[in-house]
Short mmCIF file of C-alpha atoms in Angstrom, two decimals:
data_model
loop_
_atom_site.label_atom_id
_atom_site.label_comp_id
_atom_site.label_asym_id
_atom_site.label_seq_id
_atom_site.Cartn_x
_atom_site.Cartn_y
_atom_site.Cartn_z
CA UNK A 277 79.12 -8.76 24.13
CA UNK A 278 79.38 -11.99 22.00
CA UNK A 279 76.07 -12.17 21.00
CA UNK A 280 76.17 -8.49 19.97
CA UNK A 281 79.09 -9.27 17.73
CA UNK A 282 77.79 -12.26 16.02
CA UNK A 283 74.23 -10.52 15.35
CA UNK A 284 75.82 -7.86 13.63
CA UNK A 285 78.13 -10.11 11.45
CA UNK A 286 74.68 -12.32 10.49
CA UNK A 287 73.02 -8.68 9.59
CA UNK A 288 76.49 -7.84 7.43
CA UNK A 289 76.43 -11.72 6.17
CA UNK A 290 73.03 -11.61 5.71
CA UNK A 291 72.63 -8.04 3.67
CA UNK A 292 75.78 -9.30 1.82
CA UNK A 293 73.77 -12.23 0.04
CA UNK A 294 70.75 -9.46 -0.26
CA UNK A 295 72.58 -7.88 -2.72
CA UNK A 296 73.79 -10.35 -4.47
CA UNK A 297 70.58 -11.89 -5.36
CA UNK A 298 69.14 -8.13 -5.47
CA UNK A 299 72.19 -7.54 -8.05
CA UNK A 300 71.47 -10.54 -10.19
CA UNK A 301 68.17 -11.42 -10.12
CA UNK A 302 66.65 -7.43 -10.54
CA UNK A 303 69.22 -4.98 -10.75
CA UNK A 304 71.13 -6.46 -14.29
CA UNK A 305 67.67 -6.12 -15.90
CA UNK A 306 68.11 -2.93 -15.68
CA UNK A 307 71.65 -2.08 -15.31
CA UNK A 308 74.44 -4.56 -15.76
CA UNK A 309 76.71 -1.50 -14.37
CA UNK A 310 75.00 -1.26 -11.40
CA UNK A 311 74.54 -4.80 -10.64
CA UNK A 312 78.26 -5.17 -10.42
CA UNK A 313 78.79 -2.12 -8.54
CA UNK A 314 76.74 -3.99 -6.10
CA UNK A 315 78.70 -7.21 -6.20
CA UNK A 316 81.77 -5.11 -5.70
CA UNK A 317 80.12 -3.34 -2.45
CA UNK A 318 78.71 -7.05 -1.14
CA UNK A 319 82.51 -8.64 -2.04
CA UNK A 320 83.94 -6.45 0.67
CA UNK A 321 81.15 -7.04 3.09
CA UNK A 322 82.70 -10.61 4.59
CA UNK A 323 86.00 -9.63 5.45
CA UNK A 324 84.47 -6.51 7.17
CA UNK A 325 82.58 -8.90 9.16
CA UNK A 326 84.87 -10.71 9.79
CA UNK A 327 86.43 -8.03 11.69
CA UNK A 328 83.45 -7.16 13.43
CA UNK A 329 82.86 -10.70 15.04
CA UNK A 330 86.17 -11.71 16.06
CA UNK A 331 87.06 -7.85 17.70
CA UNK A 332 87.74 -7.75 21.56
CA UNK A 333 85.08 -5.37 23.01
CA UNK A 334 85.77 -3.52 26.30
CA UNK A 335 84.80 -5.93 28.38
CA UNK A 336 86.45 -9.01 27.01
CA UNK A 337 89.86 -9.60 29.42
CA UNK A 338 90.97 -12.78 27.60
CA UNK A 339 94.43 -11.43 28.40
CA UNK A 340 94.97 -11.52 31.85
CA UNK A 341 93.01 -14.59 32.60
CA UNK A 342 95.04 -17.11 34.64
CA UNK A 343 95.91 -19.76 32.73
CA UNK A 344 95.76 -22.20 35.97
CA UNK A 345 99.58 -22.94 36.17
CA UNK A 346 100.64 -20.90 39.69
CA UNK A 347 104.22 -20.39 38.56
CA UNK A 348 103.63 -19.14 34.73
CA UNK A 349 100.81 -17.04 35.84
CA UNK A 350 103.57 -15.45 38.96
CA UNK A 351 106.10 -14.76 36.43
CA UNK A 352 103.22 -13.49 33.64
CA UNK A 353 102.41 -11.30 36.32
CA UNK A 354 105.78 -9.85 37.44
CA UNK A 355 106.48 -9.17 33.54
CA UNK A 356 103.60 -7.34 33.42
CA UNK A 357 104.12 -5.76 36.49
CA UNK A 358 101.70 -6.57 38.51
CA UNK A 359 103.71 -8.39 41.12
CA UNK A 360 107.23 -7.11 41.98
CA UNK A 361 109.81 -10.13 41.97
CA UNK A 362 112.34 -10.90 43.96
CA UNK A 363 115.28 -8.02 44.46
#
């Protein structure tokens, strides 16, 4: 799953400095409109990534690891209901 994630933020990081060497270095020749337009588009790229690299997939269970400590991870579990406590 991880390396998954941090392919597709390197293809997002990646095609995010694309076009902003595309923008600059063609594109204003051209059109100075459009060249922004595309600095606008790769400006939003990185936080998107972001995102995308640091979301839990379906198979991460970071949550409900133990943490080692018997008695915090007997009373994390009767919180959550996994254990019943003492009645």
């Amino acid at each position: 799953m991880y390396a998954r994630r941090r392919h597709v933020y390197f293809a997002m990081m990646g095609g995010c400095i694309g076009l902003f060497v595309l923008a600059w270095g063609a594109v204003r020749l051209w059109s100075v409109p459009a060249a922004v337009a595309m600095c606008l588009v790769a400006m939003v790229i990185p936080p998107v990534a972001a995102v995308v690299a640091n979301r839990r997939g379906p198979d991460d269970r970071w949550w409900d690891d133990p943490s080692g400590d018997p008695q915090s991870d007997e009373w994390w579990d009767e919180l959550d209901g996994k254990k019943k406590g003492p009645r």
